[in-house]
Amino acid sequence: MSSDYKPRRIVVAGGGTAGWMTAAALAKTMGEAIDLTLVESDAIGTVGVGEATIPPLINFNRLLGINEAEFMRETQATFKLGIEFENWKRDGEKYFHSFGSTGRDHWSAGFQHFWGEGLLRGHDYSYDDYCLELRAAYAGKFAHLPDNRLNYAYHLNATAYAAFLRRIAEGAGASRVEGKIAHVELDGESGNIAAIGLENGQRLEGDIFIDCTGFRSLLIEGALHVGYDDWSHHLPCDSAIAVQTELSASPVPYTRAIAHDAGWQWRIPLQHRGGNGIVYCSRYLSKDAAHDRLMSTLEGKAISEPRAIPFTTGARRKQWHRNCIAIGLSSGFLEPLESTSIHLIQRAVIRLLRMMPEGEVSERDIAEFNDQQLTDMIQVRDFLILHYKATDRRDSAFWRQCATMDIPDSLTQKMELFRETGRVFRKNDELFVENSWVQVMLGQGILPQAFHPVAKKMSDEELSKFLEVLRTNVARTVQGLPAHHAYVAQFCGAKEVAAA
């Protein structure tokens, strides 16, 4: 590095998962090219309920040079192959949204077209039978397979993950300052943030400020007033209560999302405990009633005090404004139905690194960052709305509202295209791939009226053999896998669990 280069001063406001993911990635990537400080207060708690993740986190950890087994031991993590949705289409029914793919696609059409043609010809097998991740999940099995054939993510202790990343960040040169933010100082001429002042009188100057202060959004909203777009008319749940429990059984390799008459509940198994919560709409269920419902349905003894989390689903109108970038809950919130919170942090951090300015901040970079961030959130929003909108449930006021609510045109196009043609198109590198949309739309009761004609080219014998080979390969692979809990204990068993 040139001797006359002055490191860019970056201040991360707030810790938790968002703050330390940001600090670790910046410190490991930029090194001495930046002067990085993170300020947080031990007296301020974090939301810390983001215990379920999706597969892209694997790549994020690899970028930081993290050893997977060490990471999983430190965060008491288990493997996750997908999410089971119970009572969403109608009460008493369930379906599974898995990672990975189902069957084998043709370049002109997805596997669902061949499966659908099979149904028309009397091959009455479930779409589920062709998905390795789904069948492994329900069999309670897992192993790392060659060529990454078994796609997975993690259930983890988000607080422990933040502590793990803190060690990485500090080892790469980041500095941590303890203290509560008392005020944000703006430059009178530019309107940029000049410094943040702490309650102890300390003043932290910077060139770039990253707001990881959670729902409080002390910088991007409190100081810069960028505004917020409320999406609760599409996603009506506005409250959650979280509690931790003892494990009542060996941890399964999937998350459970169980719908009730005013929202849904989650169950997430870690190595050492269970994560539980209830998400609900306060118009239809009171806080006390939600608390009682959660506590009365726990499958293990509670080991923490229930924590209430009110929220408003939506997004900041600008997630980068002037010299401030919002990452994590300060940038907006989408409920944890598809475990996307940590992923959206990851996307923002990687995007910031790719757009890191050398000199003056480019307005073009800011505009591009904001456009890409909003696109990410809108695409996830639409996928979440699908779960509520496509339902046969009419048994409560909440579900009647969901079934009749207006939805974005972008989602209407996706749903009706699949209903009419069986097709799904992925746009702009969106997070959820074709198989995700197919599994959820089929699970929620949207059945295609037609399939691609390429599937009709196969003779009955060819189609029968094609489908049979796929089913057999899935079943044979699952049969050869070890039990998930045994594999976790061998690969990354946490000390606390091993000693129990």
Short mmCIF file of C-alpha atoms in Angstrom, two decimals:
data_model
loop_
_atom_site.label_atom_id
_atom_site.label_comp_id
_atom_site.label_asym_id
_atom_site.label_seq_id
_atom_site.Cartn_x
_atom_site.Cartn_y
_atom_site.Cartn_z
CA MET A 1 0.00 0.00 0.00
CA SER A 2 1.26 3.46 -0.90
CA SER A 3 2.90 5.31 2.00
CA ASP A 4 0.73 8.37 1.37
CA TYR A 5 -2.55 6.43 1.29
CA LYS A 6 -4.95 7.46 4.04
CA PRO A 7 -7.17 4.56 5.13
CA ARG A 8 -10.89 5.13 4.72
CA ARG A 9 -12.49 5.53 8.17
CA ILE A 10 -15.52 3.27 8.50
CA VAL A 11 -17.71 3.27 11.60
CA VAL A 12 -20.18 0.42 12.14
CA ALA A 13 -22.92 1.52 14.55
CA GLY A 14 -24.29 -1.49 16.37
CA GLY A 15 -23.19 -5.08 16.84
CA GLY A 16 -25.30 -8.22 16.73
CA THR A 17 -25.40 -10.41 13.65
CA ALA A 18 -25.61 -7.50 11.20
CA GLY A 19 -22.81 -5.48 12.78
CA TRP A 20 -20.33 -8.30 13.12
CA MET A 21 -21.09 -9.86 9.72
CA THR A 22 -20.37 -6.44 8.26
CA ALA A 23 -17.24 -5.84 10.32
CA ALA A 24 -15.80 -9.31 9.70
CA ALA A 25 -16.31 -9.12 5.94
CA LEU A 26 -14.93 -5.59 5.63
CA ALA A 27 -11.91 -6.27 7.83
CA LYS A 28 -11.01 -9.57 6.15
CA THR A 29 -11.47 -8.16 2.64
CA MET A 30 -10.13 -4.61 2.92
CA GLY A 31 -7.43 -5.07 5.56
CA GLU A 32 -5.24 -2.01 6.06
CA ALA A 33 -7.03 -0.12 3.30
CA ILE A 34 -9.65 0.84 5.91
CA ASP A 35 -9.70 1.97 9.51
CA LEU A 36 -12.68 0.06 10.92
CA THR A 37 -14.41 0.74 14.23
CA LEU A 38 -17.54 -0.93 15.56
CA VAL A 39 -19.42 0.64 18.45
CA GLU A 40 -21.92 -1.33 20.50
CA SER A 41 -23.23 -1.47 24.04
CA ASP A 42 -23.40 -4.56 26.19
CA ALA A 43 -26.44 -2.96 27.85
CA ILE A 44 -28.47 -3.06 24.62
CA GLY A 45 -29.85 -6.43 23.62
CA THR A 46 -30.12 -7.66 20.04
CA VAL A 47 -33.14 -9.27 18.42
CA GLY A 48 -31.03 -12.40 17.93
CA VAL A 49 -33.78 -14.79 16.83
CA GLY A 50 -32.40 -15.39 13.33
CA GLU A 51 -31.59 -19.02 14.06
CA ALA A 52 -32.49 -20.49 10.66
CA THR A 53 -30.49 -19.72 7.52
CA ILE A 54 -30.43 -20.54 3.81
CA PRO A 55 -27.60 -22.03 1.67
CA PRO A 56 -25.82 -18.83 0.52
CA LEU A 57 -24.43 -18.42 4.04
CA ILE A 58 -22.06 -21.30 3.23
CA ASN A 59 -20.38 -19.15 0.58
CA PHE A 60 -20.22 -16.14 2.89
CA ASN A 61 -18.39 -18.19 5.51
CA ARG A 62 -16.04 -19.55 2.85
CA LEU A 63 -15.20 -16.02 1.71
CA LEU A 64 -14.10 -15.30 5.27
CA GLY A 65 -12.00 -18.48 5.41
CA ILE A 66 -14.16 -20.01 8.12
CA ASN A 67 -13.76 -23.70 8.92
CA GLU A 68 -17.25 -25.18 8.79
CA ALA A 69 -16.87 -27.68 11.63
CA GLU A 70 -15.38 -25.03 13.93
CA PHE A 71 -18.15 -22.58 13.05
CA MET A 72 -20.84 -25.18 13.74
CA ARG A 73 -19.31 -26.18 17.07
CA GLU A 74 -19.07 -22.56 18.19
CA THR A 75 -22.67 -21.78 17.21
CA GLN A 76 -24.15 -25.14 18.32
CA ALA A 77 -25.40 -25.48 14.74
CA THR A 78 -27.28 -28.29 13.05
CA PHE A 79 -27.92 -28.83 9.34
CA LYS A 80 -31.06 -27.61 7.61
CA LEU A 81 -32.45 -29.13 4.41
CA GLY A 82 -35.57 -26.99 4.13
CA ILE A 83 -38.79 -25.94 5.84
CA GLU A 84 -41.92 -27.94 6.57
CA PHE A 85 -45.12 -25.87 6.26
CA GLU A 86 -48.00 -27.22 8.31
CA ASN A 87 -51.62 -25.98 8.07
CA TRP A 88 -50.93 -23.38 5.37
CA LYS A 89 -53.02 -24.65 2.46
CA ARG A 90 -55.64 -25.91 4.87
CA ASP A 91 -55.65 -27.03 8.49
CA GLY A 92 -54.19 -30.53 8.86
CA GLU A 93 -52.17 -30.56 5.62
CA LYS A 94 -48.45 -29.99 5.17
CA TYR A 95 -45.82 -29.61 2.47
CA PHE A 96 -42.07 -29.13 2.31
CA HIS A 97 -39.95 -26.39 0.73
CA SER A 98 -36.52 -27.93 0.26
CA PHE A 99 -33.17 -26.59 -0.83
CA GLY A 100 -31.67 -27.87 -4.03
CA SER A 101 -33.62 -29.22 -6.99
CA THR A 102 -36.30 -31.79 -7.70
CA GLY A 103 -35.91 -34.40 -10.43
CA ARG A 104 -33.95 -33.38 -13.50
CA ASP A 105 -34.75 -30.41 -15.72
CA HIS A 106 -34.55 -30.24 -19.49
CA TRP A 107 -33.02 -27.09 -20.95
CA SER A 108 -36.40 -26.12 -22.35
CA ALA A 109 -38.57 -26.95 -19.33
CA GLY A 110 -38.37 -27.65 -15.63
CA PHE A 111 -38.88 -31.10 -14.15
CA GLN A 112 -42.43 -30.25 -13.04
CA HIS A 113 -43.53 -30.55 -16.69
CA PHE A 114 -42.32 -34.15 -16.92
CA TRP A 115 -43.79 -34.99 -13.52
CA GLY A 116 -47.09 -33.42 -14.59
CA GLU A 117 -47.12 -35.37 -17.85
CA GLY A 118 -46.50 -38.47 -15.76
CA LEU A 119 -49.57 -37.73 -13.67
CA LEU A 120 -51.66 -37.45 -16.82
CA ARG A 121 -50.38 -40.88 -17.89
CA GLY A 122 -51.14 -42.53 -14.55
CA HIS A 123 -47.79 -42.23 -12.75
CA ASP A 124 -49.34 -41.24 -9.44
CA TYR A 125 -46.18 -40.37 -7.48
CA SER A 126 -45.73 -37.28 -5.34
CA TYR A 127 -43.46 -34.50 -6.58
CA ASP A 128 -41.72 -34.99 -3.21
CA ASP A 129 -40.44 -38.45 -4.20
CA TYR A 130 -37.98 -36.87 -6.66
CA CYS A 131 -36.29 -34.51 -4.18
CA LEU A 132 -33.22 -35.78 -2.32
CA GLU A 133 -33.19 -32.98 0.30
CA LEU A 134 -36.86 -33.48 1.13
CA ARG A 135 -36.63 -37.24 1.54
CA ALA A 136 -33.43 -36.97 3.58
CA ALA A 137 -35.08 -34.38 5.84
CA TYR A 138 -38.08 -36.56 6.58
CA ALA A 139 -35.83 -39.58 7.12
CA GLY A 140 -33.82 -37.52 9.64
CA LYS A 141 -30.58 -38.10 7.73
CA PHE A 142 -27.65 -36.01 6.54
CA ALA A 143 -24.08 -36.18 5.21
CA HIS A 144 -21.82 -34.10 3.02
CA LEU A 145 -22.01 -35.68 -0.43
CA PRO A 146 -19.63 -35.41 -3.42
CA ASP A 147 -20.37 -32.57 -5.85
CA ASN A 148 -22.51 -30.87 -3.18
CA ARG A 149 -25.43 -33.09 -4.17
CA LEU A 150 -27.19 -32.53 -0.86
CA ASN A 151 -27.93 -28.81 -0.53
CA TYR A 152 -28.15 -27.45 2.98
CA ALA A 153 -28.00 -24.49 5.33
CA TYR A 154 -27.82 -24.23 9.12
CA HIS A 155 -29.81 -23.81 12.29
CA LEU A 156 -27.52 -21.77 14.55
CA ASN A 157 -27.27 -19.64 17.66
CA ALA A 158 -27.24 -16.14 16.14
CA THR A 159 -25.76 -14.55 19.26
CA ALA A 160 -22.89 -17.07 19.24
CA TYR A 161 -22.41 -16.44 15.51
CA ALA A 162 -22.01 -12.72 16.18
CA ALA A 163 -19.40 -13.49 18.89
CA PHE A 164 -17.59 -15.86 16.50
CA LEU A 165 -17.48 -13.17 13.79
CA ARG A 166 -16.29 -10.59 16.32
CA ARG A 167 -13.15 -12.64 16.92
CA ILE A 168 -12.55 -12.81 13.17
CA ALA A 169 -13.12 -9.08 12.72
CA GLU A 170 -10.86 -8.07 15.58
CA GLY A 171 -8.22 -10.52 14.40
CA ALA A 172 -8.30 -8.77 11.03
CA GLY A 173 -7.81 -5.32 12.54
CA ALA A 174 -11.28 -4.07 13.49
CA SER A 175 -11.60 -2.12 16.74
CA ARG A 176 -14.57 -2.37 19.09
CA VAL A 177 -15.75 0.55 21.20
CA GLU A 178 -18.14 -0.01 24.09
CA GLY A 179 -20.82 2.61 24.54
CA LYS A 180 -24.33 3.82 23.83
CA ILE A 181 -24.95 6.26 20.99
CA ALA A 182 -26.23 9.54 22.40
CA HIS A 183 -26.41 11.67 19.24
CA VAL A 184 -25.48 11.78 15.57
CA GLU A 185 -23.59 14.82 14.34
CA LEU A 186 -24.23 16.03 10.78
CA ASP A 187 -21.91 18.17 8.69
CA GLY A 188 -23.67 21.49 8.21
CA GLU A 189 -22.40 21.97 4.68
CA SER A 190 -22.74 18.50 3.07
CA GLY A 191 -25.45 16.98 5.25
CA ASN A 192 -23.29 13.89 5.68
CA ILE A 193 -22.80 12.22 9.03
CA ALA A 194 -19.63 13.69 10.53
CA ALA A 195 -19.49 11.76 13.80
CA ILE A 196 -21.49 9.87 16.37
CA GLY A 197 -21.32 10.88 20.02
CA LEU A 198 -21.52 8.37 22.85
CA GLU A 199 -23.07 8.79 26.28
CA ASN A 200 -19.61 8.68 27.84
CA GLY A 201 -18.59 11.73 25.83
CA GLN A 202 -16.49 9.90 23.24
CA ARG A 203 -16.81 11.12 19.66
CA LEU A 204 -16.25 8.82 16.67
CA GLU A 205 -15.54 10.48 13.34
CA GLY A 206 -15.78 8.61 10.05
CA ASP A 207 -15.94 8.81 6.28
CA ILE A 208 -18.56 6.07 5.95
CA PHE A 209 -21.09 5.07 8.61
CA ILE A 210 -22.93 1.75 8.58
CA ASP A 211 -26.19 1.65 10.50
CA CYS A 212 -26.62 -1.71 12.22
CA THR A 213 -28.69 -0.33 15.10
CA GLY A 214 -31.64 -2.61 14.41
CA PHE A 215 -35.21 -1.43 14.46
CA ARG A 216 -34.11 1.84 16.08
CA SER A 217 -32.31 2.91 12.86
CA LEU A 218 -30.53 5.69 14.71
CA LEU A 219 -28.51 6.88 11.73
CA ILE A 220 -30.39 6.23 8.49
CA GLU A 221 -33.77 7.22 9.94
CA GLY A 222 -33.07 8.99 13.23
CA ALA A 223 -30.52 11.38 11.74
CA LEU A 224 -31.10 11.28 7.97
CA HIS A 225 -34.89 10.70 7.87
CA VAL A 226 -35.03 8.65 4.67
CA GLY A 227 -38.56 7.36 5.26
CA TYR A 228 -40.09 3.88 5.35
CA ASP A 229 -42.42 2.00 3.01
CA ASP A 230 -44.91 -0.05 5.04
CA TRP A 231 -45.74 -3.42 3.43
CA SER A 232 -48.08 -4.68 6.16
CA HIS A 233 -51.08 -4.47 3.80
CA HIS A 234 -49.49 -7.44 2.01
CA LEU A 235 -47.92 -9.14 5.04
CA PRO A 236 -50.32 -8.51 7.95
CA CYS A 237 -48.37 -10.11 10.81
CA ASP A 238 -46.86 -7.42 13.04
CA SER A 239 -45.68 -9.16 16.20
CA ALA A 240 -43.60 -12.10 17.39
CA ILE A 241 -42.69 -13.75 20.68
CA ALA A 242 -39.58 -15.93 20.93
CA VAL A 243 -38.51 -18.41 23.61
CA GLN A 244 -35.83 -21.08 23.93
CA THR A 245 -36.48 -24.60 25.18
CA GLU A 246 -34.69 -27.76 26.10
CA LEU A 247 -34.58 -30.31 23.28
CA SER A 248 -37.30 -32.91 23.59
CA ALA A 249 -35.89 -35.17 20.84
CA SER A 250 -32.93 -35.51 18.51
CA PRO A 251 -32.72 -32.42 16.27
CA VAL A 252 -34.26 -32.90 12.83
CA PRO A 253 -32.59 -31.35 9.75
CA TYR A 254 -35.39 -28.93 8.94
CA THR A 255 -37.35 -25.97 10.28
CA ARG A 256 -41.05 -26.25 11.06
CA ALA A 257 -43.47 -23.40 10.24
CA ILE A 258 -46.88 -24.21 11.70
CA ALA A 259 -49.79 -21.96 10.73
CA HIS A 260 -52.50 -21.06 13.24
CA ASP A 261 -55.63 -18.95 13.03
CA ALA A 262 -53.78 -15.60 13.24
CA GLY A 263 -50.28 -16.33 11.92
CA TRP A 264 -47.76 -19.11 12.47
CA GLN A 265 -45.21 -20.65 14.85
CA TRP A 266 -41.61 -21.73 14.26
CA ARG A 267 -39.60 -24.61 15.68
CA ILE A 268 -35.86 -24.68 15.06
CA PRO A 269 -33.65 -27.44 16.54
CA LEU A 270 -30.05 -26.59 17.49
CA GLN A 271 -27.58 -29.00 19.07
CA HIS A 272 -28.15 -27.75 22.59
CA ARG A 273 -31.68 -26.30 22.58
CA GLY A 274 -34.77 -25.55 20.57
CA GLY A 275 -35.74 -22.18 19.15
CA ASN A 276 -39.46 -21.45 19.28
CA GLY A 277 -41.62 -18.51 18.41
CA ILE A 278 -45.03 -17.31 17.41
CA VAL A 279 -45.68 -14.75 14.67
CA TYR A 280 -49.11 -13.16 14.63
CA CYS A 281 -51.31 -10.25 13.62
CA SER A 282 -52.26 -8.19 16.66
CA ARG A 283 -55.60 -7.29 15.07
CA TYR A 284 -56.71 -10.89 15.48
CA LEU A 285 -54.70 -12.15 18.46
CA SER A 286 -53.72 -10.29 21.62
CA LYS A 287 -50.20 -10.36 23.02
CA ASP A 288 -51.36 -12.27 26.10
CA ALA A 289 -53.24 -14.83 24.02
CA ALA A 290 -50.23 -15.26 21.71
CA HIS A 291 -47.97 -15.77 24.73
CA ASP A 292 -50.29 -18.38 26.21
CA ARG A 293 -50.61 -20.21 22.90
CA LEU A 294 -46.84 -20.31 22.43
CA MET A 295 -46.10 -21.51 25.94
CA SER A 296 -48.86 -24.13 25.90
CA THR A 297 -47.57 -25.71 22.68
CA LEU A 298 -43.86 -25.95 23.54
CA GLU A 299 -42.34 -29.41 23.06
CA GLY A 300 -39.65 -28.91 25.70
CA LYS A 301 -39.15 -27.02 28.96
CA ALA A 302 -38.67 -23.27 28.51
CA ILE A 303 -35.13 -22.14 29.42
CA SER A 304 -35.47 -18.42 28.65
CA GLU A 305 -37.97 -15.68 29.27
CA PRO A 306 -40.34 -15.14 26.34
CA ARG A 307 -39.33 -12.05 24.37
CA ALA A 308 -41.89 -9.91 22.54
CA ILE A 309 -40.82 -8.38 19.19
CA PRO A 310 -43.22 -5.91 17.57
CA PHE A 311 -42.41 -5.08 13.95
CA THR A 312 -43.66 -3.36 10.81
CA THR A 313 -42.88 -5.19 7.60
CA GLY A 314 -41.36 -2.92 4.97
CA ALA A 315 -38.22 -1.25 3.64
CA ARG A 316 -36.36 2.03 4.00
CA ARG A 317 -36.92 4.24 0.99
CA LYS A 318 -33.15 4.57 0.77
CA GLN A 319 -30.76 2.05 2.28
CA TRP A 320 -27.72 4.11 1.28
CA HIS A 321 -28.08 7.86 1.76
CA ARG A 322 -25.21 10.32 1.73
CA ASN A 323 -22.38 8.54 3.59
CA CYS A 324 -24.61 6.14 5.55
CA ILE A 325 -25.57 2.57 4.63
CA ALA A 326 -28.25 0.66 6.54
CA ILE A 327 -27.66 -3.08 6.94
CA GLY A 328 -29.88 -5.54 8.79
CA LEU A 329 -33.05 -4.54 10.60
CA SER A 330 -32.26 -0.83 10.19
CA SER A 331 -32.79 -1.25 6.42
CA GLY A 332 -36.22 -2.87 6.73
CA PHE A 333 -37.84 -6.07 7.91
CA LEU A 334 -39.36 -9.13 6.31
CA GLU A 335 -40.77 -11.69 8.70
CA PRO A 336 -38.69 -14.86 9.21
CA LEU A 337 -41.01 -17.24 7.33
CA GLU A 338 -38.36 -18.23 4.77
CA SER A 339 -35.28 -17.55 6.95
CA THR A 340 -34.07 -14.63 4.82
CA SER A 341 -32.97 -12.09 7.46
CA ILE A 342 -29.32 -13.16 7.68
CA HIS A 343 -29.22 -13.63 3.91
CA LEU A 344 -30.32 -10.02 3.30
CA ILE A 345 -27.53 -8.86 5.62
CA GLN A 346 -25.08 -10.95 3.61
CA ARG A 347 -26.32 -9.54 0.29
CA ALA A 348 -25.97 -5.96 1.52
CA VAL A 349 -22.46 -6.54 2.88
CA ILE A 350 -21.22 -8.18 -0.32
CA ARG A 351 -22.85 -5.46 -2.41
CA LEU A 352 -21.21 -2.75 -0.31
CA LEU A 353 -17.82 -4.39 -0.73
CA ARG A 354 -18.27 -4.47 -4.49
CA MET A 355 -19.21 -0.79 -4.49
CA MET A 356 -16.70 0.39 -1.89
CA PRO A 357 -15.62 3.91 -2.98
CA GLU A 358 -11.96 4.82 -3.19
CA GLY A 359 -12.48 8.57 -3.09
CA GLU A 360 -15.71 10.53 -3.14
CA VAL A 361 -18.89 8.48 -2.88
CA SER A 362 -20.49 8.13 -6.32
CA GLU A 363 -24.17 9.02 -6.57
CA ARG A 364 -24.38 6.37 -9.28
CA ASP A 365 -23.14 3.75 -6.83
CA ILE A 366 -25.69 4.88 -4.28
CA ALA A 367 -28.53 4.71 -6.79
CA GLU A 368 -27.46 1.26 -7.99
CA PHE A 369 -27.06 -0.06 -4.45
CA ASN A 370 -30.52 1.18 -3.47
CA ASP A 371 -32.12 -0.25 -6.59
CA GLN A 372 -30.54 -3.67 -6.11
CA GLN A 373 -31.33 -3.80 -2.40
CA LEU A 374 -34.97 -2.88 -3.00
CA THR A 375 -35.24 -5.45 -5.79
CA ASP A 376 -33.92 -8.14 -3.42
CA MET A 377 -36.46 -7.21 -0.76
CA ILE A 378 -39.40 -7.00 -3.18
CA GLN A 379 -38.62 -10.43 -4.60
CA VAL A 380 -38.44 -11.96 -1.11
CA ARG A 381 -41.61 -10.05 -0.12
CA ASP A 382 -43.54 -11.53 -3.04
CA PHE A 383 -42.42 -15.05 -2.15
CA LEU A 384 -43.61 -14.55 1.43
CA ILE A 385 -46.96 -13.14 0.33
CA LEU A 386 -47.51 -16.27 -1.77
CA HIS A 387 -47.70 -18.39 1.39
CA TYR A 388 -50.53 -16.27 2.78
CA LYS A 389 -52.44 -15.53 -0.41
CA ALA A 390 -52.61 -19.00 -2.00
CA THR A 391 -54.63 -20.79 0.66
CA ASP A 392 -57.90 -22.67 1.02
CA ARG A 393 -58.22 -21.57 4.65
CA ARG A 394 -61.31 -19.52 5.47
CA ASP A 395 -61.62 -20.62 9.10
CA SER A 396 -60.64 -17.30 10.71
CA ALA A 397 -60.83 -13.58 10.00
CA PHE A 398 -57.06 -13.52 9.52
CA TRP A 399 -57.07 -16.16 6.77
CA ARG A 400 -60.11 -14.63 5.10
CA GLN A 401 -58.23 -11.33 4.92
CA CYS A 402 -55.16 -13.07 3.46
CA ALA A 403 -57.19 -14.92 0.84
CA THR A 404 -58.96 -11.78 -0.39
CA MET A 405 -56.18 -9.18 -0.07
CA ASP A 406 -54.74 -7.38 -3.05
CA ILE A 407 -51.26 -8.53 -4.03
CA PRO A 408 -48.50 -6.98 -6.16
CA ASP A 409 -48.81 -7.39 -9.93
CA SER A 410 -45.39 -9.07 -9.94
CA LEU A 411 -46.73 -11.89 -7.77
CA THR A 412 -49.99 -12.18 -9.67
CA GLN A 413 -47.98 -12.74 -12.86
CA LYS A 414 -45.88 -15.49 -11.22
CA MET A 415 -48.91 -17.30 -9.80
CA GLU A 416 -51.09 -17.10 -12.91
CA LEU A 417 -48.24 -18.03 -15.25
CA PHE A 418 -47.66 -21.20 -13.22
CA ARG A 419 -51.37 -21.95 -12.97
CA GLU A 420 -51.88 -21.64 -16.73
CA THR A 421 -48.61 -23.10 -18.07
CA GLY A 422 -46.60 -24.71 -15.25
CA ARG A 423 -43.78 -22.27 -15.97
CA VAL A 424 -41.63 -20.27 -13.55
CA PHE A 425 -39.06 -17.70 -14.66
CA ARG A 426 -36.31 -16.41 -12.39
CA LYS A 427 -35.50 -12.73 -12.90
CA ASN A 428 -32.48 -10.58 -12.07
CA ASP A 429 -30.64 -13.27 -10.11
CA GLU A 430 -33.51 -13.44 -7.62
CA LEU A 431 -32.96 -15.49 -4.50
CA PHE A 432 -35.65 -18.15 -4.85
CA VAL A 433 -35.05 -20.51 -7.75
CA GLU A 434 -37.62 -22.26 -9.92
CA ASN A 435 -37.84 -25.29 -7.66
CA SER A 436 -38.65 -23.12 -4.63
CA TRP A 437 -41.58 -21.48 -6.41
CA VAL A 438 -42.82 -24.83 -7.73
CA GLN A 439 -42.72 -26.53 -4.32
CA VAL A 440 -44.52 -23.71 -2.54
CA MET A 441 -47.13 -23.15 -5.26
CA LEU A 442 -47.90 -26.86 -5.46
CA GLY A 443 -47.93 -27.05 -1.67
CA GLN A 444 -50.30 -24.10 -1.42
CA GLY A 445 -52.65 -25.69 -3.94
CA ILE A 446 -51.82 -23.97 -7.25
CA LEU A 447 -51.90 -26.75 -9.86
CA PRO A 448 -50.88 -26.15 -13.50
CA GLN A 449 -53.59 -26.48 -16.14
CA ALA A 450 -51.04 -27.40 -18.83
CA PHE A 451 -47.44 -28.54 -19.17
CA HIS A 452 -44.68 -28.01 -21.72
CA PRO A 453 -45.20 -30.09 -24.88
CA VAL A 454 -41.57 -31.30 -24.80
CA ALA A 455 -42.63 -33.82 -22.14
CA LYS A 456 -45.06 -35.37 -24.62
CA LYS A 457 -42.17 -36.39 -26.86
CA MET A 458 -41.32 -39.23 -24.50
CA SER A 459 -43.06 -42.55 -25.02
CA ASP A 460 -44.86 -44.14 -22.08
CA GLU A 461 -41.93 -46.49 -21.62
CA GLU A 462 -39.34 -43.71 -21.78
CA LEU A 463 -41.23 -41.49 -19.35
CA SER A 464 -41.86 -44.35 -16.95
CA LYS A 465 -38.17 -45.30 -16.96
CA PHE A 466 -37.04 -41.67 -16.60
CA LEU A 467 -39.23 -41.11 -13.54
CA GLU A 468 -38.45 -44.48 -11.99
CA VAL A 469 -34.68 -43.96 -12.20
CA LEU A 470 -34.97 -40.56 -10.50
CA ARG A 471 -37.14 -41.92 -7.67
CA THR A 472 -34.87 -44.91 -7.18
CA ASN A 473 -31.71 -42.78 -7.04
CA VAL A 474 -33.25 -40.53 -4.40
CA ALA A 475 -34.44 -43.47 -2.27
CA ARG A 476 -31.10 -45.30 -2.58
CA THR A 477 -29.07 -42.22 -1.63
CA VAL A 478 -31.26 -41.47 1.38
CA GLN A 479 -31.01 -45.08 2.55
CA GLY A 480 -27.22 -44.80 2.60
CA LEU A 481 -27.07 -41.60 4.65
CA PRO A 482 -26.30 -41.61 8.39
CA ALA A 483 -28.70 -40.20 10.96
CA HIS A 484 -28.51 -36.42 11.13
CA HIS A 485 -27.90 -36.20 14.90
CA ALA A 486 -25.12 -38.80 14.71
CA TYR A 487 -23.42 -37.02 11.83
CA VAL A 488 -23.59 -33.68 13.66
CA ALA A 489 -22.11 -35.21 16.81
CA GLN A 490 -19.23 -36.69 14.83
CA PHE A 491 -18.60 -33.72 12.52
CA CYS A 492 -19.12 -30.71 14.78
CA GLY A 493 -20.47 -31.72 18.17
CA ALA A 494 -20.46 -28.73 20.50
CA LYS A 495 -18.59 -29.05 23.79
CA GLU A 496 -21.68 -28.16 25.77
CA VAL A 497 -23.63 -30.95 24.10
CA ALA A 498 -20.86 -33.54 24.36
CA ALA A 499 -20.55 -32.88 28.08
CA ALA A 500 -24.29 -33.15 28.72
#
